[in-house]
Amino acid sequence: MTLTTRFAPSPTGYLHVGGARTALYSWLYAKKNGGDFILRIEDTDLERSTQESVDAIMDGMNWLNLEWTHGPYYQTKRFDRYKEVIDQLLESGNAYRCYSTQEEVEAMREEAREKGEKERYNGLWRERTDHPEDKPFVIRFKNPLNGDVTIHDMVKGDIVISNNELDDLIIARSDGTPTYNLTVVVDDWDMKVTHVVRGDDHVNNTPRQINILNALGAPLPEYAHIPMILGDDGKRLSKRHGAVGVMQYRDDGFLPEALLNYLVRLGWSHGDQEIFSREEMINLFDLKDCNRAPSGFNTDKLIWVNQHYMKTMPPGDVAKYLEWHMADQGINTENGPSLEALVKIQADRVKTLKEMAEISRYFYEDFSELDAKAVKKHLRPVVKEPLILVKAKLAALTDWSPEPIHAAINDTAEELEVGMGKVGMPLRVAATGGGNSPSLDVTLALLDKEKVLARIDHALEVVEARIANS
Ligand code: GLU
C-alpha cells in the first residue's frame, strides 16, 4: 500500500504559516517514504468558503513548491458519496435520526452543567423508533457507550479518551448536509490516507473519527498532531502578530526556500543543524522527531535564514525571485545589469529581497534627486577637483571593468594627494545618488560608462551651485 498523506485546508482565508508548516510536514513525510500527497479542499462550509481563498491557498503551495500528487479534491463535489455513507451508517444501526430541537439540546446541556457533568446531548433519540412525520431531524452517530479510544499519536504518544466523554455527534444537519467529522472520515478512507498529519487543534476530533471509521469497518490511519505555533507574546500565532499569510512573506521579500527551512525547524529538529536543503529535509525529516511542545515564531531567525539563502543559493535562482520584487516596485530592469550580477553584489547587504530591490533602483533608473545627507557630507566644494579628474580618467578607460576603474580612482587620489575618501565618496554619491553601495569599482562596472560620466556631471553641477552659494 502506498503511504499517503494529505493537506486538507478549509478555504476560509489565506494559507497561513501554521497551515504551511502542516502542509510541509505532510509533504515531507510522503516524499521521504516515496508516497503520495493529496490536496483536499474542505469547502463544505458554504458560507465561509471562497474561491479567492482556494486560489490563495494554491498560490501559497505553488510558491513554496509543495506539489501534490493527487487533487485538489473538493468536498462539495462529494456530497453524494457522503450521503451514501450516512445511509450506510443508518442501516447498520450506527447512526440514528434525532428530532430534538436546538432548545431541547440546550436544555440537556444546561442540565448536565447543573449536575457538574460534561455538557452533552443525552442520547434521547438513540433507541427510539417512534419517529414523528414531517419534523426536521439531524442524524447522529451512535458513539460507543463504553470503553476507551486510544490514539497512538506519532508526535504526542498515546492519548486515551474514554467513550463516556463523547456524545453522539451530528453527522448530517437537518438540511442533509454532512458535518466536518463525517466528511473527513469518508475522505481519508476513500482516498486511502495512511497518515493524518494535522494541527493539534484537531486532537479532540480524532477519537470521534476513529469511532466512525471503526463503525464503517474502515482501516485506521496513523495520526500525527503537530503542536501549534505561538507568537512572540506566547499566544497562539494569529493575524494580530502581523504577517502570517504565506504570500505576505513573499511580498515582504523572503525566499520560499528560507521560509520552508525556517518552518521545518519550527517544531522539528535534527541535532543542532539549522540549514537544510530540500533533499536534506526529505531525507532527515521524521514525524516522530517533532517537538511535543508548541514552538514560538521568531522573525529575527527567519531573517537570518533568509540572508543565508540569499547569499548561498545560486545567484541566478535568487534573481528569479528578485525579478518579482523589481516589477513590484515598478523598476524596469531591461536596461542595466543582469539581476544575477546584482544579486552577487547586494545579497550580503540586505535582509530581504524587497530591500534588495529598494537599494538597487539606481542601476536601472536615473535620478535627479541625490540623497540630501550624502550631498551635505560628500559633495562639498573641495571635491570639485577630484571629481573632474576622476571623470577624465574614467572617460579614458577602454576596459570598463572593476580593476581599471579601481586604478583610476586610486590614481586620482594619489595625484591630488588626498585620501581615497575624498574621491570615492563623492564619486559614489554621484553614481548612485547616495552614500551606500557595494564596493565602488564593482558598482561602477555594472553601470554603463556613459551613464556614470553623465551622473558625475550632474553631481558637479550640484557642487558648483554650492560653491556659488558659499
Ligand atoms: N479542514 C481542517 C482545517 O482546515 C483540517 C482537517 C484535517 O486536517 O483533518 O482545519
Short mmCIF file of C-alpha atoms and ligand atoms in Angstrom, two decimals:
data_model
loop_
_atom_site.label_atom_id
_atom_site.label_comp_id
_atom_site.label_asym_id
_atom_site.label_seq_id
_atom_site.Cartn_x
_atom_site.Cartn_y
_atom_site.Cartn_z
CA MET A 1 0.00 0.00 0.00
CA THR A 2 1.30 3.45 -0.89
CA LEU A 3 1.96 5.71 2.06
CA THR A 4 -0.43 8.61 1.60
CA THR A 5 -0.67 11.91 3.44
CA ARG A 6 -2.90 14.86 2.80
CA PHE A 7 -3.26 18.55 3.45
CA ALA A 8 -6.89 19.45 3.96
CA PRO A 9 -7.37 23.18 4.37
CA SER A 10 -10.74 24.86 4.74
CA PRO A 11 -10.76 27.70 2.22
CA THR A 12 -11.82 30.44 4.59
CA GLY A 13 -8.69 32.61 4.39
CA TYR A 14 -5.18 32.58 3.04
CA LEU A 15 -2.54 29.91 3.64
CA HIS A 16 -1.07 30.97 6.96
CA VAL A 17 2.27 29.82 8.36
CA GLY A 18 0.67 27.23 10.62
CA GLY A 19 -1.11 25.66 7.66
CA ALA A 20 2.01 25.88 5.55
CA ARG A 21 4.01 24.05 8.19
CA THR A 22 1.37 21.32 8.43
CA ALA A 23 1.41 21.02 4.64
CA LEU A 24 5.21 20.88 4.66
CA TYR A 25 5.39 18.12 7.27
CA SER A 26 2.74 16.15 5.45
CA TRP A 27 4.51 16.63 2.12
CA LEU A 28 7.93 15.77 3.57
CA TYR A 29 6.67 12.59 5.14
CA ALA A 30 5.13 11.44 1.88
CA LYS A 31 8.24 12.36 -0.11
CA LYS A 32 10.56 10.69 2.33
CA ASN A 33 8.63 7.46 2.01
CA GLY A 34 8.06 7.60 -1.71
CA GLY A 35 4.38 8.14 -1.01
CA ASP A 36 1.54 10.30 -2.29
CA PHE A 37 0.49 13.70 -1.06
CA ILE A 38 -3.10 14.77 -1.52
CA LEU A 39 -4.52 18.28 -1.54
CA ARG A 40 -8.10 18.33 -0.38
CA ILE A 41 -10.17 21.46 -0.15
CA GLU A 42 -12.63 21.18 2.73
CA ASP A 43 -15.19 23.61 1.44
CA THR A 44 -18.39 22.26 2.97
CA ASP A 45 -18.91 25.44 4.98
CA LEU A 46 -20.56 27.19 2.06
CA GLU A 47 -20.89 30.50 3.84
CA ARG A 48 -17.26 30.87 4.77
CA SER A 49 -15.54 29.15 1.84
CA THR A 50 -14.48 31.29 -1.11
CA GLN A 51 -12.81 30.74 -4.45
CA GLU A 52 -10.35 33.53 -3.58
CA SER A 53 -9.26 31.56 -0.59
CA VAL A 54 -8.85 28.39 -2.66
CA ASP A 55 -6.68 30.40 -5.07
CA ALA A 56 -4.69 31.93 -2.22
CA ILE A 57 -4.01 28.52 -0.72
CA MET A 58 -2.85 27.12 -4.04
CA ASP A 59 -0.71 30.20 -4.70
CA GLY A 60 0.96 29.62 -1.37
CA MET A 61 1.50 25.92 -2.05
CA ASN A 62 2.89 26.69 -5.50
CA TRP A 63 5.17 29.43 -4.26
CA LEU A 64 6.55 27.08 -1.62
CA ASN A 65 6.81 24.42 -4.29
CA LEU A 66 4.87 21.84 -2.30
CA GLU A 67 3.47 19.94 -5.23
CA TRP A 68 0.64 17.49 -4.61
CA THR A 69 0.32 14.14 -6.33
CA HIS A 70 -3.49 13.98 -6.26
CA GLY A 71 -6.19 16.60 -6.20
CA PRO A 72 -7.22 19.16 -5.48
CA TYR A 73 -10.32 17.30 -4.37
CA TYR A 74 -13.27 19.39 -3.32
CA GLN A 75 -15.60 18.13 -0.64
CA THR A 76 -18.54 20.00 -2.16
CA LYS A 77 -18.26 17.66 -5.14
CA ARG A 78 -18.59 14.61 -2.95
CA PHE A 79 -21.96 15.14 -1.27
CA ASP A 80 -23.47 12.07 -2.94
CA ARG A 81 -20.78 9.89 -1.52
CA TYR A 82 -21.20 11.34 1.99
CA LYS A 83 -24.94 10.69 1.77
CA GLU A 84 -24.23 7.11 0.78
CA VAL A 85 -22.04 6.59 3.85
CA ILE A 86 -24.56 8.29 6.14
CA ASP A 87 -27.25 5.93 4.84
CA GLN A 88 -24.92 3.03 5.38
CA LEU A 89 -24.41 4.07 8.99
CA LEU A 90 -28.18 4.41 9.47
CA GLU A 91 -28.78 1.00 8.01
CA SER A 92 -26.16 -0.71 10.10
CA GLY A 93 -27.62 0.87 13.22
CA ASN A 94 -24.58 3.04 13.82
CA ALA A 95 -26.48 6.26 13.32
CA TYR A 96 -29.97 7.50 14.07
CA ARG A 97 -32.37 10.31 13.45
CA CYS A 98 -32.56 12.81 16.24
CA TYR A 99 -35.62 15.05 16.44
CA SER A 100 -34.56 17.11 19.43
CA THR A 101 -34.84 20.80 18.74
CA GLN A 102 -31.98 23.14 19.44
CA GLU A 103 -33.75 24.38 22.54
CA GLU A 104 -34.13 20.84 23.81
CA VAL A 105 -30.46 20.11 23.26
CA GLU A 106 -29.58 23.34 25.02
CA ALA A 107 -31.73 22.25 27.97
CA MET A 108 -29.91 18.88 28.10
CA ARG A 109 -26.63 20.73 28.23
CA GLU A 110 -27.89 23.00 30.93
CA GLU A 111 -29.00 20.01 32.95
CA ALA A 112 -25.59 18.38 32.64
CA ARG A 113 -23.95 21.65 33.61
CA GLU A 114 -26.04 21.85 36.74
CA LYS A 115 -25.10 18.33 37.72
CA GLY A 116 -21.45 19.23 37.21
CA GLU A 117 -21.21 16.81 34.27
CA LYS A 118 -19.77 17.34 30.81
CA GLU A 119 -22.25 19.22 28.63
CA ARG A 120 -23.69 16.85 26.09
CA TYR A 121 -26.62 15.59 24.13
CA ASN A 122 -28.18 12.89 26.31
CA GLY A 123 -28.96 10.29 23.66
CA LEU A 124 -32.72 10.79 23.82
CA TRP A 125 -33.39 9.51 20.29
CA ARG A 126 -30.70 6.91 20.26
CA GLU A 127 -33.01 3.92 20.60
CA ARG A 128 -36.36 5.46 19.76
CA THR A 129 -38.38 4.25 16.82
CA ASP A 130 -41.45 6.49 17.24
CA HIS A 131 -40.26 8.91 14.58
CA PRO A 132 -42.59 11.85 14.05
CA GLU A 133 -43.54 12.59 10.48
CA ASP A 134 -42.77 15.95 8.82
CA LYS A 135 -40.47 17.07 11.58
CA PRO A 136 -36.91 18.17 10.90
CA PHE A 137 -34.18 15.90 12.21
CA VAL A 138 -30.44 15.65 12.28
CA ILE A 139 -28.51 12.42 12.03
CA ARG A 140 -26.30 11.47 14.90
CA PHE A 141 -23.57 8.90 15.13
CA LYS A 142 -24.07 6.26 17.80
CA ASN A 143 -20.89 6.66 19.73
CA PRO A 144 -19.93 3.55 21.74
CA LEU A 145 -21.08 3.94 25.33
CA ASN A 146 -18.26 2.07 26.99
CA GLY A 147 -14.56 1.58 26.68
CA ASP A 148 -11.78 3.90 25.59
CA VAL A 149 -10.37 5.17 22.36
CA THR A 150 -6.60 5.27 22.14
CA ILE A 151 -4.83 7.50 19.65
CA HIS A 152 -1.33 6.22 19.01
CA ASP A 153 -0.11 9.63 18.08
CA MET A 154 3.24 9.70 16.28
CA VAL A 155 4.13 13.01 17.87
CA LYS A 156 2.36 13.07 21.20
CA GLY A 157 2.43 9.39 22.10
CA ASP A 158 -0.65 7.50 23.27
CA ILE A 159 -3.70 9.57 24.12
CA VAL A 160 -6.57 7.71 25.79
CA ILE A 161 -10.10 9.11 25.74
CA SER A 162 -12.99 7.46 27.48
CA ASN A 163 -16.07 6.97 25.32
CA ASN A 164 -18.31 8.30 28.02
CA GLU A 165 -16.77 11.70 27.41
CA LEU A 166 -18.02 11.70 23.83
CA ASP A 167 -21.66 12.29 22.99
CA ASP A 168 -23.50 11.26 19.84
CA LEU A 169 -22.09 13.55 17.23
CA ILE A 170 -24.22 15.12 14.49
CA ILE A 171 -23.04 13.74 11.15
CA ALA A 172 -25.78 15.29 8.98
CA ARG A 173 -27.53 18.58 9.60
CA SER A 174 -31.28 18.99 9.23
CA ASP A 175 -30.79 20.08 5.61
CA GLY A 176 -28.99 16.80 4.98
CA THR A 177 -25.51 18.30 4.58
CA PRO A 178 -22.71 16.33 6.20
CA THR A 179 -20.58 17.71 9.02
CA TYR A 180 -16.83 18.02 9.25
CA ASN A 181 -16.03 14.82 11.16
CA LEU A 182 -18.06 12.71 8.75
CA THR A 183 -16.57 14.20 5.58
CA VAL A 184 -13.01 13.89 6.86
CA VAL A 185 -13.55 10.26 7.78
CA VAL A 186 -15.08 9.37 4.42
CA ASP A 187 -12.38 11.21 2.51
CA ASP A 188 -9.46 9.80 4.47
CA TRP A 189 -10.95 6.37 3.93
CA ASP A 190 -11.78 6.74 0.23
CA MET A 191 -8.50 8.50 -0.53
CA LYS A 192 -6.58 5.75 1.26
CA VAL A 193 -4.84 8.19 3.54
CA THR A 194 -2.40 6.24 5.68
CA HIS A 195 -1.07 9.14 7.77
CA VAL A 196 -3.15 12.04 9.00
CA VAL A 197 -0.81 14.91 9.79
CA ARG A 198 -2.60 17.95 11.17
CA GLY A 199 -2.56 20.65 13.81
CA ASP A 200 -3.23 19.58 17.36
CA ASP A 201 -6.34 21.74 17.44
CA HIS A 202 -7.93 18.63 15.90
CA VAL A 203 -6.95 16.20 18.65
CA ASN A 204 -10.46 16.39 20.10
CA ASN A 205 -11.96 15.27 16.81
CA THR A 206 -9.73 12.26 16.42
CA PRO A 207 -11.44 9.85 18.85
CA ARG A 208 -14.76 10.62 17.18
CA GLN A 209 -13.27 9.99 13.78
CA ILE A 210 -11.72 6.73 14.96
CA ASN A 211 -15.11 5.58 16.26
CA ILE A 212 -16.79 6.36 12.95
CA LEU A 213 -14.05 4.60 10.99
CA ASN A 214 -14.46 1.57 13.24
CA ALA A 215 -18.21 1.57 12.71
CA LEU A 216 -17.60 1.61 8.95
CA GLY A 217 -15.11 -1.22 9.18
CA ALA A 218 -12.53 1.11 7.62
CA PRO A 219 -8.80 0.84 8.37
CA LEU A 220 -7.43 3.42 10.79
CA PRO A 221 -4.74 5.77 9.57
CA GLU A 222 -1.78 6.76 11.72
CA TYR A 223 -2.16 10.15 13.34
CA ALA A 224 0.40 12.88 13.92
CA HIS A 225 -0.84 16.01 15.65
CA ILE A 226 1.56 18.90 15.36
CA PRO A 227 1.69 21.38 18.25
CA MET A 228 0.72 24.92 17.43
CA ILE A 229 2.85 27.94 16.68
CA LEU A 230 2.98 30.77 19.17
CA GLY A 231 3.63 34.44 18.53
CA ASP A 232 6.37 36.32 20.37
CA ASP A 233 3.89 37.08 23.16
CA GLY A 234 3.38 33.38 23.87
CA LYS A 235 -0.15 33.43 22.44
CA ARG A 236 -1.29 31.34 19.51
CA LEU A 237 0.03 32.87 16.29
CA SER A 238 -2.67 34.90 14.59
CA LYS A 239 -3.28 37.94 12.43
CA ARG A 240 -2.51 40.12 15.42
CA HIS A 241 1.13 39.16 15.05
CA GLY A 242 1.45 40.74 11.62
CA ALA A 243 2.34 38.82 8.51
CA VAL A 244 1.01 35.32 8.90
CA GLY A 245 -0.21 34.70 5.34
CA VAL A 246 2.43 32.87 3.36
CA MET A 247 2.18 35.20 0.37
CA GLN A 248 2.77 38.14 2.69
CA TYR A 249 6.23 36.68 3.28
CA ARG A 250 6.77 36.64 -0.46
CA ASP A 251 5.69 40.29 -0.59
CA ASP A 252 7.99 41.13 2.30
CA GLY A 253 10.98 39.72 0.45
CA PHE A 254 11.53 36.23 1.79
CA LEU A 255 12.69 33.34 -0.36
CA PRO A 256 10.39 30.31 -0.31
CA GLU A 257 13.46 28.17 0.44
CA ALA A 258 14.11 30.28 3.52
CA LEU A 259 10.54 30.13 4.74
CA LEU A 260 10.43 26.37 4.24
CA ASN A 261 13.73 25.90 6.04
CA TYR A 262 12.50 28.13 8.84
CA LEU A 263 9.21 26.26 9.08
CA VAL A 264 10.78 22.82 9.09
CA ARG A 265 12.85 23.78 12.11
CA LEU A 266 9.84 25.31 13.83
CA GLY A 267 8.66 22.16 15.55
CA TRP A 268 11.26 19.66 14.40
CA SER A 269 15.00 19.31 14.84
CA HIS A 270 17.89 17.21 13.76
CA GLY A 271 20.70 17.74 16.25
CA ASP A 272 21.59 21.40 16.16
CA GLN A 273 21.55 21.71 12.39
CA GLU A 274 19.77 24.85 11.20
CA ILE A 275 20.13 24.83 7.44
CA PHE A 276 18.56 22.08 5.39
CA SER A 277 18.39 21.78 1.65
CA ARG A 278 15.15 20.41 0.27
CA GLU A 279 16.80 16.99 -0.20
CA GLU A 280 18.17 17.01 3.33
CA MET A 281 14.76 17.88 4.72
CA ILE A 282 13.22 14.99 2.85
CA ASN A 283 15.90 12.54 3.96
CA LEU A 284 16.15 13.59 7.58
CA PHE A 285 12.60 14.58 8.49
CA ASP A 286 10.57 12.26 10.63
CA LEU A 287 7.26 12.81 12.33
CA LYS A 288 8.46 11.05 15.42
CA ASP A 289 11.16 13.68 15.89
CA CYS A 290 8.67 16.54 16.02
CA ASN A 291 8.50 18.57 19.22
CA ARG A 292 5.68 17.87 21.60
CA ALA A 293 5.61 21.43 22.88
CA PRO A 294 4.41 24.44 20.89
CA SER A 295 7.04 26.49 19.07
CA GLY A 296 7.49 30.24 19.12
CA PHE A 297 7.66 32.14 15.86
CA ASN A 298 10.83 34.22 15.68
CA THR A 299 11.06 36.75 12.88
CA ASP A 300 14.73 37.53 13.54
CA LYS A 301 15.62 33.92 12.95
CA LEU A 302 13.56 33.83 9.77
CA ILE A 303 15.51 36.88 8.58
CA TRP A 304 18.78 35.15 9.41
CA VAL A 305 17.74 32.10 7.40
CA ASN A 306 16.63 34.34 4.54
CA GLN A 307 20.00 36.08 4.49
CA HIS A 308 21.70 32.72 4.44
CA TYR A 309 19.75 31.64 1.38
CA MET A 310 20.19 34.94 -0.46
CA LYS A 311 23.94 34.58 -0.01
CA THR A 312 24.32 30.88 -0.71
CA MET A 313 21.73 29.93 -3.30
CA PRO A 314 22.89 30.14 -6.92
CA PRO A 315 22.52 33.88 -7.72
CA GLY A 316 20.56 33.02 -10.84
CA ASP A 317 17.93 31.29 -8.69
CA VAL A 318 17.70 34.21 -6.28
CA ALA A 319 17.42 36.51 -9.30
CA LYS A 320 14.20 34.80 -10.39
CA TYR A 321 12.56 35.83 -7.14
CA LEU A 322 14.17 39.26 -7.17
CA GLU A 323 12.59 39.87 -10.56
CA TRP A 324 9.17 39.80 -8.95
CA HIS A 325 10.20 42.48 -6.44
CA MET A 326 11.73 44.71 -9.10
CA ALA A 327 8.47 44.58 -11.02
CA ASP A 328 6.51 45.07 -7.80
CA GLN A 329 8.46 48.26 -7.17
CA GLY A 330 7.99 49.42 -10.72
CA ILE A 331 11.67 49.13 -11.64
CA ASN A 332 12.16 48.34 -15.30
CA THR A 333 15.24 46.14 -15.47
CA GLU A 334 15.59 45.92 -19.24
CA ASN A 335 18.46 48.38 -19.35
CA GLY A 336 21.03 47.67 -16.72
CA PRO A 337 22.96 44.83 -15.17
CA SER A 338 21.56 41.32 -15.09
CA LEU A 339 19.68 40.53 -11.91
CA GLU A 340 22.10 37.70 -11.33
CA ALA A 341 25.01 40.14 -11.27
CA LEU A 342 23.01 42.34 -8.94
CA VAL A 343 22.34 39.51 -6.51
CA LYS A 344 26.07 38.75 -6.37
CA ILE A 345 26.90 42.20 -5.07
CA GLN A 346 23.82 43.02 -2.99
CA ALA A 347 23.00 39.71 -1.29
CA ASP A 348 25.06 40.32 1.82
CA ARG A 349 23.88 43.89 2.23
CA VAL A 350 20.20 43.31 2.92
CA LYS A 351 17.75 41.30 4.97
CA THR A 352 15.20 40.70 2.27
CA LEU A 353 14.68 40.74 -1.48
CA LYS A 354 12.36 43.66 -1.04
CA GLU A 355 15.22 45.67 0.42
CA MET A 356 17.49 44.40 -2.32
CA ALA A 357 15.14 45.84 -4.92
CA GLU A 358 14.81 49.08 -2.99
CA ILE A 359 18.54 49.72 -2.87
CA SER A 360 19.12 48.73 -6.49
CA ARG A 361 16.96 51.23 -8.31
CA TYR A 362 19.91 53.42 -9.36
CA PHE A 363 21.27 50.63 -11.52
CA TYR A 364 18.27 50.94 -13.80
CA GLU A 365 16.90 54.44 -13.37
CA ASP A 366 18.46 57.85 -13.48
CA PHE A 367 17.69 60.13 -10.62
CA SER A 368 17.50 63.86 -10.34
CA GLU A 369 17.40 63.92 -6.58
CA LEU A 370 20.50 63.00 -4.64
CA ASP A 371 20.31 61.93 -1.03
CA ALA A 372 20.42 65.23 0.89
CA LYS A 373 22.54 63.97 3.76
CA ALA A 374 25.07 62.40 1.43
CA VAL A 375 25.25 65.62 -0.60
CA LYS A 376 25.83 67.70 2.50
CA LYS A 377 28.59 65.44 3.69
CA HIS A 378 30.32 64.44 0.49
CA LEU A 379 29.60 66.90 -2.31
CA ARG A 380 31.45 69.81 -0.77
CA PRO A 381 33.34 72.46 -2.77
CA VAL A 382 36.67 70.67 -2.18
CA VAL A 383 35.57 67.65 -4.19
CA LYS A 384 35.23 69.56 -7.43
CA GLU A 385 38.80 68.94 -8.49
CA PRO A 386 38.85 65.23 -7.59
CA LEU A 387 35.55 64.70 -9.40
CA ILE A 388 36.78 66.41 -12.53
CA LEU A 389 40.00 64.44 -12.54
CA VAL A 390 38.43 61.08 -11.82
CA LYS A 391 35.86 61.72 -14.52
CA ALA A 392 38.63 62.33 -17.04
CA LYS A 393 40.41 59.16 -16.02
CA LEU A 394 37.24 57.10 -16.17
CA ALA A 395 36.35 58.62 -19.54
CA ALA A 396 39.70 57.48 -20.89
CA LEU A 397 39.18 53.84 -19.94
CA THR A 398 38.67 51.41 -22.77
CA ASP A 399 38.17 48.45 -20.45
CA TRP A 400 35.16 49.26 -18.27
CA SER A 401 35.73 46.70 -15.54
CA PRO A 402 36.45 46.77 -11.79
CA GLU A 403 40.25 46.69 -11.93
CA PRO A 404 40.91 49.64 -14.24
CA ILE A 405 38.10 51.56 -12.53
CA HIS A 406 39.75 50.93 -9.20
CA ALA A 407 43.08 52.11 -10.61
CA ALA A 408 41.51 55.31 -11.96
CA ILE A 409 40.14 56.15 -8.52
CA ASN A 410 43.45 55.32 -6.83
CA ASP A 411 45.49 57.34 -9.29
CA THR A 412 43.26 60.35 -8.80
CA ALA A 413 43.73 60.25 -5.04
CA GLU A 414 47.47 59.84 -5.40
CA GLU A 415 47.89 62.59 -7.94
CA LEU A 416 45.93 65.07 -5.84
CA GLU A 417 47.47 63.78 -2.65
CA VAL A 418 44.10 63.34 -0.99
CA GLY A 419 42.63 60.35 0.86
CA MET A 420 40.61 57.78 -1.08
CA GLY A 421 37.51 59.03 0.72
CA LYS A 422 37.81 62.41 -0.94
CA VAL A 423 37.48 60.75 -4.32
CA GLY A 424 35.48 57.62 -3.63
CA MET A 425 32.68 59.07 -1.56
CA PRO A 426 31.78 61.96 -3.88
CA LEU A 427 32.02 59.57 -6.79
CA ARG A 428 29.71 57.13 -5.01
CA VAL A 429 27.15 59.85 -4.32
CA ALA A 430 27.39 60.97 -7.93
CA ALA A 431 26.96 57.50 -9.39
CA THR A 432 24.39 56.04 -7.04
CA GLY A 433 22.65 59.08 -5.60
CA GLY A 434 23.55 58.17 -2.02
CA GLY A 435 26.31 57.24 0.36
CA ASN A 436 25.73 53.49 0.41
CA SER A 437 26.66 50.99 -2.25
CA PRO A 438 28.72 47.87 -2.74
CA SER A 439 32.39 48.43 -3.48
CA LEU A 440 32.68 51.29 -5.93
CA ASP A 441 34.71 49.62 -8.66
CA VAL A 442 32.21 46.77 -8.91
CA THR A 443 29.23 49.10 -8.73
CA LEU A 444 30.53 51.38 -11.46
CA ALA A 445 31.45 48.41 -13.64
CA LEU A 446 27.83 47.28 -13.54
CA LEU A 447 26.65 50.73 -14.54
CA ASP A 448 27.00 51.86 -18.10
CA LYS A 449 30.10 54.05 -18.59
CA GLU A 450 28.26 56.92 -20.27
CA LYS A 451 25.70 56.84 -17.52
CA VAL A 452 28.41 57.21 -14.87
CA LEU A 453 30.03 60.11 -16.69
CA ALA A 454 26.72 61.91 -17.04
CA ARG A 455 25.96 61.36 -13.38
CA ILE A 456 29.35 62.83 -12.42
CA ASP A 457 28.45 65.92 -14.48
CA HIS A 458 25.21 66.20 -12.61
CA ALA A 459 26.99 65.94 -9.27
CA LEU A 460 29.46 68.60 -10.42
CA GLU A 461 26.54 70.93 -11.08
CA VAL A 462 25.45 70.41 -7.52
CA VAL A 463 28.94 71.18 -6.28
CA GLU A 464 29.12 74.29 -8.49
CA ALA A 465 25.83 75.51 -7.09
CA ARG A 466 27.17 75.01 -3.63
CA ILE A 467 30.32 76.97 -4.45
CA ALA A 468 28.22 79.78 -5.89
CA ASN A 469 26.17 79.91 -2.73
CA SER A 470 29.05 79.87 -0.31
N1 GLU B 1 -10.14 21.34 7.26
C1 GLU B 1 -9.49 21.30 8.54
C2 GLU B 1 -8.84 22.63 8.82
O1 GLU B 1 -8.59 23.41 7.92
C3 GLU B 1 -8.41 20.25 8.60
C4 GLU B 1 -8.97 18.90 8.74
C5 GLU B 1 -7.93 17.81 8.90
O2 GLU B 1 -6.75 18.04 8.62
O3 GLU B 1 -8.34 16.74 9.27
O4 GLU B 1 -8.59 22.91 9.97
#
